């Protein structure tokens, strides 16, 4: 007769994977397990995980048991596969639950296998969390064009992509849905809502119900509702006197072929217009290109400066390349070399470069000078990106409709947004100095080669500019 062979049976808890071993003792009599139990996984209550392991031999009967009080009760039975492995799916309960795998006596050919039990493993539900945050100002608009909305973000942990999300507002009759969507791959849902009523900010919560799991709800949240510190709606016959032309400026540096003109800014009664047009004086002497232009730029340099806040403008940009429209800020004392915290920074809230090779291209950037000579040793941080349907929605571009471009500037960082959706953030080059606002439509030499004179004059329209600050 062959000697009785002792075997170990490993079991673990995992989400779709095999992980950390759990030993089986020799038998129910209580031999000390060779290996301690281990549990891995990230499952919510109601979701399924797997208890997997190995009995060393193919087609061996095994039994999954659950602990109820002091007893072990059978849950399911199976046979190991051709490699001796087993898998038991388990629905995760709200409370921690202990399981073990039991294998009875088993004889195959001339080998005998003694009964064995795994070390108990505990299946514990992962704690779910939801965080709801609301913006501090109404800088968002919906893809259908609804204006003056406050952006918000709901974030769920662990992420369950495509799980439905509802943002709800508290009313006298209970919670009412005001925005609906799904979690993205990071567990995030971005939305925009009317956040403030006649009696103050509304109260919101976010809920999500992943498949086969319970509802996850965030804590209640409201908008901080910063107060408007500056606004120009450009609804008069001419641009409000808070903005004035910075011209004449040009024919030097990066713009030898263009100059800012005082007459390139106008008003429609509901918007201010900025234009790039052909220079009636012809091509400047120092310009190596075939076309000279007159550009537009206005600022609050002589009327208003700001330190920190949310800065936003609702803009319909030009469509042709060879020029760039921009909403930006510059230091009140001028751009000087040094620490950006003490000398300020160029903050490009948004620049739009037109339709380049079929791609509407824009960017968010900050620039500062760490050198000893102004204009040299320029340092920057930012990005250019193609405004795909992800940013604006199907069929929309910066030039075929109005959109809100903003930056939230704090003592520690900048957060850039488009229609309330974050596009970029950085803690580099943060100014702690007063800065003024600019709106411009300029053609620099580097892009002038893409300018088609037959498209001129080109026009950028600004519906409004607003600044909110913490009160």
mmCIF file of C-alpha atoms in Angstrom, residues 90-463:
data_model
loop_
_atom_site.group_PDB
_atom_site.id
_atom_site.type_symbol
_atom_site.label_atom_id
_atom_site.label_comp_id
_atom_site.label_asym_id
_atom_site.label_seq_id
_atom_site.Cartn_x
_atom_site.Cartn_y
_atom_site.Cartn_z
ATOM 1 C CA UNK A 90 -19.335 35.003 -3.822
ATOM 2 C CA UNK A 91 -21.720 37.936 -3.489
ATOM 3 C CA UNK A 92 -20.237 40.473 -1.085
ATOM 4 C CA UNK A 93 -22.382 41.237 1.953
ATOM 5 C CA UNK A 94 -22.523 44.524 3.809
ATOM 6 C CA UNK A 95 -20.957 42.906 6.891
ATOM 7 C CA UNK A 96 -17.686 40.927 6.925
ATOM 8 C CA UNK A 97 -18.326 37.238 6.204
ATOM 9 C CA UNK A 98 -16.049 34.238 6.792
ATOM 10 C CA UNK A 99 -15.720 31.406 4.279
ATOM 11 C CA UNK A 100 -13.608 28.287 3.980
ATOM 12 C CA UNK A 101 -13.113 25.586 1.356
ATOM 13 C CA UNK A 102 -13.399 21.951 2.445
ATOM 14 C CA UNK A 103 -12.176 18.885 0.563
ATOM 15 C CA UNK A 104 -13.305 15.383 1.607
ATOM 16 C CA UNK A 105 -11.294 12.165 1.339
ATOM 17 C CA UNK A 106 -10.344 11.569 -2.267
ATOM 18 C CA UNK A 107 -8.733 8.605 -4.020
ATOM 19 C CA UNK A 108 -7.494 8.662 -7.592
ATOM 20 C CA UNK A 109 -5.721 5.686 -9.144
ATOM 21 C CA UNK A 110 -3.528 4.473 -6.260
ATOM 22 C CA UNK A 111 -3.224 7.820 -4.417
ATOM 23 C CA UNK A 112 -5.264 8.694 -1.368
ATOM 24 C CA UNK A 113 -5.849 12.315 -0.300
ATOM 25 C CA UNK A 114 -6.866 13.078 3.251
ATOM 26 C CA UNK A 115 -9.725 15.480 4.051
ATOM 27 C CA UNK A 116 -8.593 19.099 4.383
ATOM 28 C CA UNK A 117 -10.011 22.543 5.204
ATOM 29 C CA UNK A 118 -8.680 25.891 4.211
ATOM 30 C CA UNK A 119 -7.880 28.516 6.759
ATOM 31 C CA UNK A 120 -10.974 30.781 7.033
ATOM 32 C CA UNK A 121 -10.932 33.820 4.756
ATOM 33 C CA UNK A 122 -12.952 36.947 5.404
ATOM 34 C CA UNK A 123 -14.777 38.705 2.588
ATOM 35 C CA UNK A 124 -15.107 42.373 3.507
ATOM 36 C CA UNK A 125 -16.984 44.950 1.457
ATOM 37 C CA UNK A 126 -14.973 47.948 0.400
ATOM 38 C CA UNK A 127 -16.239 51.168 1.893
ATOM 39 C CA UNK A 128 -17.800 53.408 -0.741
ATOM 40 C CA UNK A 129 -17.408 57.167 -0.691
ATOM 41 C CA UNK A 130 -18.836 60.072 -2.649
ATOM 42 C CA UNK A 131 -17.618 63.655 -2.651
ATOM 43 C CA UNK A 132 -19.602 66.527 -4.160
ATOM 44 C CA UNK A 133 -18.011 69.910 -4.835
ATOM 45 C CA UNK A 134 -19.584 73.003 -6.352
ATOM 46 C CA UNK A 135 -17.863 75.939 -8.004
ATOM 47 C CA UNK A 136 -17.773 79.368 -6.437
ATOM 48 C CA UNK A 137 -19.195 81.310 -9.392
ATOM 49 C CA UNK A 138 -21.620 80.805 -12.333
ATOM 50 C CA UNK A 139 -18.967 80.324 -15.030
ATOM 51 C CA UNK A 140 -20.556 77.359 -16.816
ATOM 52 C CA UNK A 141 -23.011 76.923 -19.632
ATOM 53 C CA UNK A 142 -24.645 73.791 -20.961
ATOM 54 C CA UNK A 143 -23.960 72.378 -24.420
ATOM 55 C CA UNK A 144 -27.464 73.545 -25.344
ATOM 56 C CA UNK A 145 -26.469 77.118 -24.427
ATOM 57 C CA UNK A 146 -28.086 77.614 -21.010
ATOM 58 C CA UNK A 147 -26.014 80.337 -19.351
ATOM 59 C CA UNK A 148 -24.933 81.415 -15.865
ATOM 60 C CA UNK A 149 -24.663 77.933 -14.392
ATOM 61 C CA UNK A 150 -22.324 76.878 -11.592
ATOM 62 C CA UNK A 151 -20.009 73.940 -12.345
ATOM 63 C CA UNK A 152 -19.758 70.964 -10.041
ATOM 64 C CA UNK A 153 -18.026 67.614 -9.750
ATOM 65 C CA UNK A 154 -19.181 64.408 -8.109
ATOM 66 C CA UNK A 155 -16.463 61.817 -7.439
ATOM 67 C CA UNK A 156 -17.184 58.245 -6.364
ATOM 68 C CA UNK A 157 -14.728 55.779 -4.819
ATOM 69 C CA UNK A 158 -14.192 53.092 -5.906
ATOM 70 C CA UNK A 159 -14.875 54.131 -9.492
ATOM 71 C CA UNK A 160 -17.561 52.246 -11.350
ATOM 72 C CA UNK A 161 -17.412 53.486 -14.954
ATOM 73 C CA UNK A 162 -20.806 53.979 -16.611
ATOM 74 C CA UNK A 163 -22.668 53.674 -13.305
ATOM 75 C CA UNK A 164 -25.605 56.139 -13.341
ATOM 76 C CA UNK A 165 -25.247 59.391 -11.380
ATOM 77 C CA UNK A 166 -27.963 61.804 -10.298
ATOM 78 C CA UNK A 167 -27.325 65.254 -8.867
ATOM 79 C CA UNK A 168 -30.250 66.296 -6.685
ATOM 80 C CA UNK A 169 -31.391 69.613 -5.216
ATOM 81 C CA UNK A 170 -33.173 69.778 -1.887
ATOM 82 C CA UNK A 171 -36.685 71.231 -2.019
ATOM 83 C CA UNK A 172 -39.605 71.499 0.382
ATOM 84 C CA UNK A 173 -40.969 68.311 -1.193
ATOM 85 C CA UNK A 174 -37.711 66.356 -0.975
ATOM 86 C CA UNK A 175 -34.787 65.699 -3.314
ATOM 87 C CA UNK A 176 -35.322 66.546 -6.992
ATOM 88 C CA UNK A 177 -33.026 65.464 -9.845
ATOM 89 C CA UNK A 178 -31.357 68.416 -11.600
ATOM 90 C CA UNK A 179 -28.542 66.690 -13.530
ATOM 91 C CA UNK A 180 -28.004 63.143 -14.751
ATOM 92 C CA UNK A 181 -25.085 61.259 -16.232
ATOM 93 C CA UNK A 182 -22.630 58.436 -15.600
ATOM 94 C CA UNK A 183 -19.309 57.944 -13.849
ATOM 95 C CA UNK A 184 -16.241 58.173 -16.063
ATOM 96 C CA UNK A 185 -13.218 55.870 -15.722
ATOM 97 C CA UNK A 186 -12.080 57.863 -12.679
ATOM 98 C CA UNK A 187 -15.462 57.739 -10.946
ATOM 99 C CA UNK A 188 -16.119 61.403 -11.801
ATOM 100 C CA UNK A 189 -19.210 63.169 -13.155
ATOM 101 C CA UNK A 190 -18.994 66.836 -14.173
ATOM 102 C CA UNK A 191 -22.174 68.887 -14.324
ATOM 103 C CA UNK A 192 -23.531 72.441 -14.239
ATOM 104 C CA UNK A 193 -26.555 73.693 -12.304
ATOM 105 C CA UNK A 194 -28.378 76.827 -11.266
ATOM 106 C CA UNK A 195 -26.849 76.955 -7.783
ATOM 107 C CA UNK A 196 -28.302 80.087 -6.202
ATOM 108 C CA UNK A 197 -31.920 81.140 -5.685
ATOM 109 C CA UNK A 198 -33.623 84.248 -4.351
ATOM 110 C CA UNK A 199 -32.982 83.131 -0.773
ATOM 111 C CA UNK A 200 -29.357 82.085 -1.248
ATOM 112 C CA UNK A 201 -27.448 78.994 -2.407
ATOM 113 C CA UNK A 202 -29.367 75.771 -2.955
ATOM 114 C CA UNK A 203 -28.375 72.501 -1.248
ATOM 115 C CA UNK A 204 -27.328 69.556 -3.411
ATOM 116 C CA UNK A 205 -26.255 65.927 -3.123
ATOM 117 C CA UNK A 206 -25.012 63.334 -5.622
ATOM 118 C CA UNK A 207 -26.104 59.687 -5.728
ATOM 119 C CA UNK A 208 -24.898 56.756 -7.813
ATOM 120 C CA UNK A 209 -26.178 53.188 -8.016
ATOM 121 C CA UNK A 210 -23.613 50.789 -9.489
ATOM 122 C CA UNK A 211 -24.951 47.556 -10.955
ATOM 123 C CA UNK A 212 -25.673 44.915 -8.294
ATOM 124 C CA UNK A 213 -24.815 47.355 -5.492
ATOM 125 C CA UNK A 214 -26.512 49.718 -3.097
ATOM 126 C CA UNK A 215 -26.946 53.444 -3.680
ATOM 127 C CA UNK A 216 -23.979 55.635 -2.765
ATOM 128 C CA UNK A 217 -24.803 59.180 -1.668
ATOM 129 C CA UNK A 218 -22.553 62.160 -1.017
ATOM 130 C CA UNK A 219 -22.837 64.577 1.844
ATOM 131 C CA UNK A 220 -24.832 67.736 1.172
ATOM 132 C CA UNK A 221 -23.024 70.644 -0.495
ATOM 133 C CA UNK A 222 -23.660 74.260 -1.486
ATOM 134 C CA UNK A 223 -21.815 76.806 -3.605
ATOM 135 C CA UNK A 224 -19.582 79.258 -1.744
ATOM 136 C CA UNK A 225 -21.190 81.839 -4.053
ATOM 137 C CA UNK A 226 -18.382 84.384 -4.311
ATOM 138 C CA UNK A 227 -19.520 87.940 -4.953
ATOM 139 C CA UNK A 228 -19.009 89.657 -8.284
ATOM 140 C CA UNK A 229 -16.261 92.265 -7.979
ATOM 141 C CA UNK A 230 -16.249 93.489 -11.565
ATOM 142 C CA UNK A 231 -18.420 93.107 -14.625
ATOM 143 C CA UNK A 232 -18.692 94.567 -18.090
ATOM 144 C CA UNK A 233 -21.617 93.396 -20.238
ATOM 145 C CA UNK A 234 -20.712 95.606 -23.211
ATOM 146 C CA UNK A 235 -24.369 96.453 -23.730
ATOM 147 C CA UNK A 236 -23.943 100.125 -24.576
ATOM 148 C CA UNK A 237 -23.222 101.860 -27.852
ATOM 149 C CA UNK A 238 -19.493 101.588 -27.246
ATOM 150 C CA UNK A 239 -17.159 99.506 -25.143
ATOM 151 C CA UNK A 240 -17.442 100.361 -21.460
ATOM 152 C CA UNK A 241 -14.749 102.777 -20.319
ATOM 153 C CA UNK A 242 -13.397 100.175 -17.884
ATOM 154 C CA UNK A 243 -11.595 98.841 -20.990
ATOM 155 C CA UNK A 244 -9.491 101.003 -23.288
ATOM 156 C CA UNK A 245 -7.235 100.376 -26.273
ATOM 157 C CA UNK A 246 -3.571 99.667 -25.627
ATOM 158 C CA UNK A 247 -2.605 100.909 -29.108
ATOM 159 C CA UNK A 248 -0.601 101.906 -30.922
ATOM 160 C CA UNK A 249 1.631 98.921 -30.184
ATOM 161 C CA UNK A 250 3.541 96.749 -32.653
ATOM 162 C CA UNK A 251 5.913 96.789 -35.624
ATOM 163 C CA UNK A 252 8.553 95.500 -33.183
ATOM 164 C CA UNK A 253 9.632 92.257 -31.522
ATOM 165 C CA UNK A 254 7.351 89.357 -32.426
ATOM 166 C CA UNK A 255 4.934 91.545 -34.424
ATOM 167 C CA UNK A 256 6.927 93.400 -37.088
ATOM 168 C CA UNK A 257 4.060 92.953 -39.574
ATOM 169 C CA UNK A 258 1.224 94.210 -37.359
ATOM 170 C CA UNK A 259 0.273 97.045 -35.044
ATOM 171 C CA UNK A 260 -2.563 97.544 -32.539
ATOM 172 C CA UNK A 261 -4.932 100.264 -33.716
ATOM 173 C CA UNK A 262 -7.341 102.372 -31.679
ATOM 174 C CA UNK A 263 -10.119 101.911 -34.240
ATOM 175 C CA UNK A 264 -10.141 98.114 -34.314
ATOM 176 C CA UNK A 265 -12.561 97.823 -31.387
ATOM 177 C CA UNK A 266 -16.305 98.390 -31.680
ATOM 178 C CA UNK A 267 -19.641 97.496 -30.134
ATOM 179 C CA UNK A 268 -22.837 95.821 -31.322
ATOM 180 C CA UNK A 269 -24.985 96.856 -28.374
ATOM 181 C CA UNK A 270 -24.648 93.415 -26.833
ATOM 182 C CA UNK A 271 -20.948 92.618 -27.326
ATOM 183 C CA UNK A 272 -17.601 94.276 -27.865
ATOM 184 C CA UNK A 273 -15.879 93.416 -31.150
ATOM 185 C CA UNK A 274 -12.163 93.161 -31.848
ATOM 186 C CA UNK A 275 -10.889 92.965 -35.424
ATOM 187 C CA UNK A 276 -7.776 92.209 -37.410
ATOM 188 C CA UNK A 277 -7.775 94.074 -40.732
ATOM 189 C CA UNK A 278 -5.417 94.979 -43.551
ATOM 190 C CA UNK A 279 -3.099 97.841 -42.718
ATOM 191 C CA UNK A 280 -4.124 100.793 -44.950
ATOM 192 C CA UNK A 281 -0.501 101.966 -44.787
ATOM 193 C CA UNK A 282 0.599 98.739 -46.494
ATOM 194 C CA UNK A 283 3.384 96.377 -45.481
ATOM 195 C CA UNK A 284 5.686 97.783 -42.741
ATOM 196 C CA UNK A 285 9.329 98.337 -43.689
ATOM 197 C CA UNK A 286 10.686 95.692 -41.310
ATOM 198 C CA UNK A 287 8.109 93.058 -42.275
ATOM 199 C CA UNK A 288 9.408 90.174 -44.392
ATOM 200 C CA UNK A 289 5.894 88.926 -45.182
ATOM 201 C CA UNK A 290 3.490 90.084 -47.895
ATOM 202 C CA UNK A 291 0.746 91.452 -45.633
ATOM 203 C CA UNK A 292 0.574 94.072 -42.890
ATOM 204 C CA UNK A 293 -2.313 94.131 -40.438
ATOM 205 C CA UNK A 294 -3.892 96.344 -37.817
ATOM 206 C CA UNK A 295 -4.886 94.407 -34.696
ATOM 207 C CA UNK A 296 -7.056 95.000 -31.631
ATOM 208 C CA UNK A 297 -6.327 94.936 -27.898
ATOM 209 C CA UNK A 298 -8.123 96.512 -24.936
ATOM 210 C CA UNK A 299 -7.362 96.344 -21.217
ATOM 211 C CA UNK A 300 -8.254 97.585 -17.733
ATOM 212 C CA UNK A 301 -4.675 98.709 -17.129
ATOM 213 C CA UNK A 302 -5.758 102.305 -16.402
ATOM 214 C CA UNK A 303 -8.949 101.481 -14.463
ATOM 215 C CA UNK A 304 -8.985 98.124 -12.663
ATOM 216 C CA UNK A 305 -6.475 95.666 -11.190
ATOM 217 C CA UNK A 306 -7.142 92.460 -9.259
ATOM 218 C CA UNK A 307 -5.391 89.988 -6.984
ATOM 219 C CA UNK A 308 -6.965 86.513 -6.854
ATOM 220 C CA UNK A 309 -10.462 85.496 -7.830
ATOM 221 C CA UNK A 310 -12.363 83.862 -10.672
ATOM 222 C CA UNK A 311 -11.907 85.621 -14.024
ATOM 223 C CA UNK A 312 -14.238 84.748 -16.875
ATOM 224 C CA UNK A 313 -15.207 85.979 -20.331
ATOM 225 C CA UNK A 314 -17.891 84.723 -22.716
ATOM 226 C CA UNK A 315 -16.316 84.826 -26.157
ATOM 227 C CA UNK A 316 -17.036 83.925 -29.783
ATOM 228 C CA UNK A 317 -13.623 83.690 -31.409
ATOM 229 C CA UNK A 318 -12.416 84.377 -34.947
ATOM 230 C CA UNK A 319 -12.396 81.366 -37.254
ATOM 231 C CA UNK A 320 -9.439 81.919 -39.604
ATOM 232 C CA UNK A 321 -5.839 80.955 -38.733
ATOM 233 C CA UNK A 322 -2.922 83.368 -38.835
ATOM 234 C CA UNK A 323 -4.059 85.240 -35.726
ATOM 235 C CA UNK A 324 -5.052 84.470 -32.166
ATOM 236 C CA UNK A 325 -7.756 85.809 -29.924
ATOM 237 C CA UNK A 326 -7.044 85.890 -26.212
ATOM 238 C CA UNK A 327 -8.342 86.673 -22.744
ATOM 239 C CA UNK A 328 -5.401 87.251 -20.386
ATOM 240 C CA UNK A 329 -3.914 89.126 -17.435
ATOM 241 C CA UNK A 330 -0.654 91.033 -16.984
ATOM 242 C CA UNK A 331 1.102 92.454 -13.895
ATOM 243 C CA UNK A 332 0.040 96.013 -13.030
ATOM 244 C CA UNK A 333 3.695 97.057 -12.659
ATOM 245 C CA UNK A 334 4.722 95.584 -15.991
ATOM 246 C CA UNK A 335 6.437 92.307 -16.810
ATOM 247 C CA UNK A 336 9.744 92.229 -14.945
ATOM 248 C CA UNK A 337 12.249 89.432 -14.296
ATOM 249 C CA UNK A 338 12.200 87.681 -10.936
ATOM 250 C CA UNK A 339 10.079 85.518 -8.695
ATOM 251 C CA UNK A 340 6.551 85.398 -10.204
ATOM 252 C CA UNK A 341 5.069 85.658 -6.710
ATOM 253 C CA UNK A 342 6.606 89.103 -6.314
ATOM 254 C CA UNK A 343 6.723 90.444 -9.897
ATOM 255 C CA UNK A 344 3.634 88.813 -11.384
ATOM 256 C CA UNK A 345 2.903 86.501 -14.304
ATOM 257 C CA UNK A 346 1.320 86.578 -17.726
ATOM 258 C CA UNK A 347 -1.822 84.504 -17.264
ATOM 259 C CA UNK A 348 -3.348 83.392 -20.575
ATOM 260 C CA UNK A 349 -6.825 82.374 -19.502
ATOM 261 C CA UNK A 350 -7.407 81.260 -23.067
ATOM 262 C CA UNK A 351 -5.894 81.702 -26.520
ATOM 263 C CA UNK A 352 -7.550 80.525 -29.727
ATOM 264 C CA UNK A 353 -5.418 80.059 -32.830
ATOM 265 C CA UNK A 354 -8.165 79.375 -35.339
ATOM 266 C CA UNK A 355 -8.800 76.294 -37.406
ATOM 267 C CA UNK A 356 -5.343 74.834 -38.087
ATOM 268 C CA UNK A 357 -5.403 71.940 -40.572
ATOM 269 C CA UNK A 358 -8.969 71.127 -39.616
ATOM 270 C CA UNK A 359 -8.278 71.238 -35.862
ATOM 271 C CA UNK A 360 -9.600 74.185 -33.831
ATOM 272 C CA UNK A 361 -6.658 74.755 -31.498
ATOM 273 C CA UNK A 362 -6.473 76.688 -28.239
ATOM 274 C CA UNK A 363 -4.509 76.729 -25.003
ATOM 275 C CA UNK A 364 -4.108 77.775 -21.378
ATOM 276 C CA UNK A 365 -0.680 79.082 -20.315
ATOM 277 C CA UNK A 366 1.245 81.059 -17.738
ATOM 278 C CA UNK A 367 4.519 82.847 -18.522
ATOM 279 C CA UNK A 368 7.104 84.508 -16.296
ATOM 280 C CA UNK A 369 10.686 85.732 -16.567
ATOM 281 C CA UNK A 370 13.357 84.344 -14.259
ATOM 282 C CA UNK A 371 16.219 86.051 -16.098
ATOM 283 C CA UNK A 372 17.971 89.345 -15.602
ATOM 284 C CA UNK A 373 16.714 90.978 -18.815
ATOM 285 C CA UNK A 374 13.001 91.540 -19.540
ATOM 286 C CA UNK A 375 11.817 89.352 -22.394
ATOM 287 C CA UNK A 376 14.564 86.763 -21.966
ATOM 288 C CA UNK A 377 14.784 83.477 -20.044
ATOM 289 C CA UNK A 378 11.039 83.042 -20.362
ATOM 290 C CA UNK A 379 9.539 80.206 -18.331
ATOM 291 C CA UNK A 380 6.101 78.786 -19.039
ATOM 292 C CA UNK A 381 3.652 76.132 -18.005
ATOM 293 C CA UNK A 382 0.499 75.203 -19.840
ATOM 294 C CA UNK A 383 -0.934 73.336 -22.775
ATOM 295 C CA UNK A 384 -2.420 73.578 -26.189
ATOM 296 C CA UNK A 385 -5.175 71.193 -27.050
ATOM 297 C CA UNK A 386 -7.622 70.418 -29.827
ATOM 298 C CA UNK A 387 -11.150 71.362 -28.846
ATOM 299 C CA UNK A 388 -12.812 68.076 -29.629
ATOM 300 C CA UNK A 389 -16.418 67.149 -28.933
ATOM 301 C CA UNK A 390 -15.248 66.132 -25.455
ATOM 302 C CA UNK A 391 -14.685 69.776 -24.559
ATOM 303 C CA UNK A 392 -17.447 71.587 -26.437
ATOM 304 C CA UNK A 393 -19.924 69.032 -27.723
ATOM 305 C CA UNK A 394 -20.631 67.684 -31.203
ATOM 306 C CA UNK A 395 -20.342 70.260 -33.964
ATOM 307 C CA UNK A 396 -19.275 73.091 -31.668
ATOM 308 C CA UNK A 397 -16.073 75.120 -32.009
ATOM 309 C CA UNK A 398 -14.802 78.292 -30.326
ATOM 310 C CA UNK A 399 -15.695 80.247 -33.464
ATOM 311 C CA UNK A 400 -19.247 79.078 -34.199
ATOM 312 C CA UNK A 401 -20.725 79.973 -30.817
ATOM 313 C CA UNK A 402 -20.132 81.706 -27.496
ATOM 314 C CA UNK A 403 -18.299 79.836 -24.738
ATOM 315 C CA UNK A 404 -17.100 80.790 -21.253
ATOM 316 C CA UNK A 405 -13.339 80.759 -20.638
ATOM 317 C CA UNK A 406 -12.175 81.181 -17.045
ATOM 318 C CA UNK A 407 -9.376 80.843 -14.536
ATOM 319 C CA UNK A 408 -9.637 80.476 -10.769
ATOM 320 C CA UNK A 409 -6.524 82.186 -9.375
ATOM 321 C CA UNK A 410 -5.643 81.533 -5.724
ATOM 322 C CA UNK A 411 -2.431 82.181 -3.731
ATOM 323 C CA UNK A 412 -1.306 78.635 -4.553
ATOM 324 C CA UNK A 413 -2.617 77.632 -7.991
ATOM 325 C CA UNK A 414 -4.489 78.364 -11.211
ATOM 326 C CA UNK A 415 -7.465 76.277 -12.370
ATOM 327 C CA UNK A 416 -8.486 76.813 -16.004
ATOM 328 C CA UNK A 417 -11.966 75.916 -17.222
ATOM 329 C CA UNK A 418 -13.997 75.877 -20.425
ATOM 330 C CA UNK A 419 -17.755 76.241 -19.961
ATOM 331 C CA UNK A 420 -17.127 75.290 -16.336
ATOM 332 C CA UNK A 421 -15.208 72.059 -17.112
ATOM 333 C CA UNK A 422 -11.612 71.974 -15.902
ATOM 334 C CA UNK A 423 -9.050 71.833 -18.708
ATOM 335 C CA UNK A 424 -5.779 72.473 -16.858
ATOM 336 C CA UNK A 425 -4.387 73.362 -13.445
ATOM 337 C CA UNK A 426 -0.942 74.286 -12.196
ATOM 338 C CA UNK A 427 0.796 75.517 -9.061
ATOM 339 C CA UNK A 428 3.724 76.933 -11.054
ATOM 340 C CA UNK A 429 4.327 80.621 -11.631
ATOM 341 C CA UNK A 430 1.594 81.789 -9.270
ATOM 342 C CA UNK A 431 1.420 85.571 -9.062
ATOM 343 C CA UNK A 432 0.619 87.225 -5.759
ATOM 344 C CA UNK A 433 0.519 90.717 -7.259
ATOM 345 C CA UNK A 434 -2.208 92.974 -8.716
ATOM 346 C CA UNK A 435 -2.884 92.253 -12.398
ATOM 347 C CA UNK A 436 -5.119 93.788 -15.076
ATOM 348 C CA UNK A 437 -7.366 92.240 -17.745
ATOM 349 C CA UNK A 438 -6.804 92.178 -21.493
ATOM 350 C CA UNK A 439 -8.854 91.138 -24.520
ATOM 351 C CA UNK A 440 -7.019 90.963 -27.821
ATOM 352 C CA UNK A 441 -7.015 89.720 -31.403
ATOM 353 C CA UNK A 442 -3.430 89.787 -32.663
ATOM 354 C CA UNK A 443 -1.398 88.470 -35.577
ATOM 355 C CA UNK A 444 2.184 87.656 -34.586
ATOM 356 C CA UNK A 445 4.928 87.036 -37.130
ATOM 357 C CA UNK A 446 5.171 83.313 -36.375
ATOM 358 C CA UNK A 447 1.518 82.794 -37.379
ATOM 359 C CA UNK A 448 1.262 85.592 -39.948
ATOM 360 C CA UNK A 449 2.341 83.169 -42.677
ATOM 361 C CA UNK A 450 -0.994 81.327 -42.212
ATOM 362 C CA UNK A 451 -3.014 84.507 -42.641
ATOM 363 C CA UNK A 452 -5.222 84.691 -45.733
ATOM 364 C CA UNK A 453 -5.777 88.375 -46.526
ATOM 365 C CA UNK A 454 -9.068 87.546 -48.259
ATOM 366 C CA UNK A 455 -10.539 86.518 -44.875
ATOM 367 C CA UNK A 456 -9.954 90.007 -43.400
ATOM 368 C CA UNK A 457 -11.343 91.705 -41.491
ATOM 369 C CA UNK A 458 -11.814 88.893 -38.976
ATOM 370 C CA UNK A 459 -13.803 89.453 -35.815
ATOM 371 C CA UNK A 460 -13.751 88.240 -32.209
ATOM 372 C CA UNK A 461 -16.839 89.042 -30.091
ATOM 373 C CA UNK A 462 -16.995 89.257 -26.292
ATOM 374 C CA UNK A 463 -20.405 89.064 -24.630
#
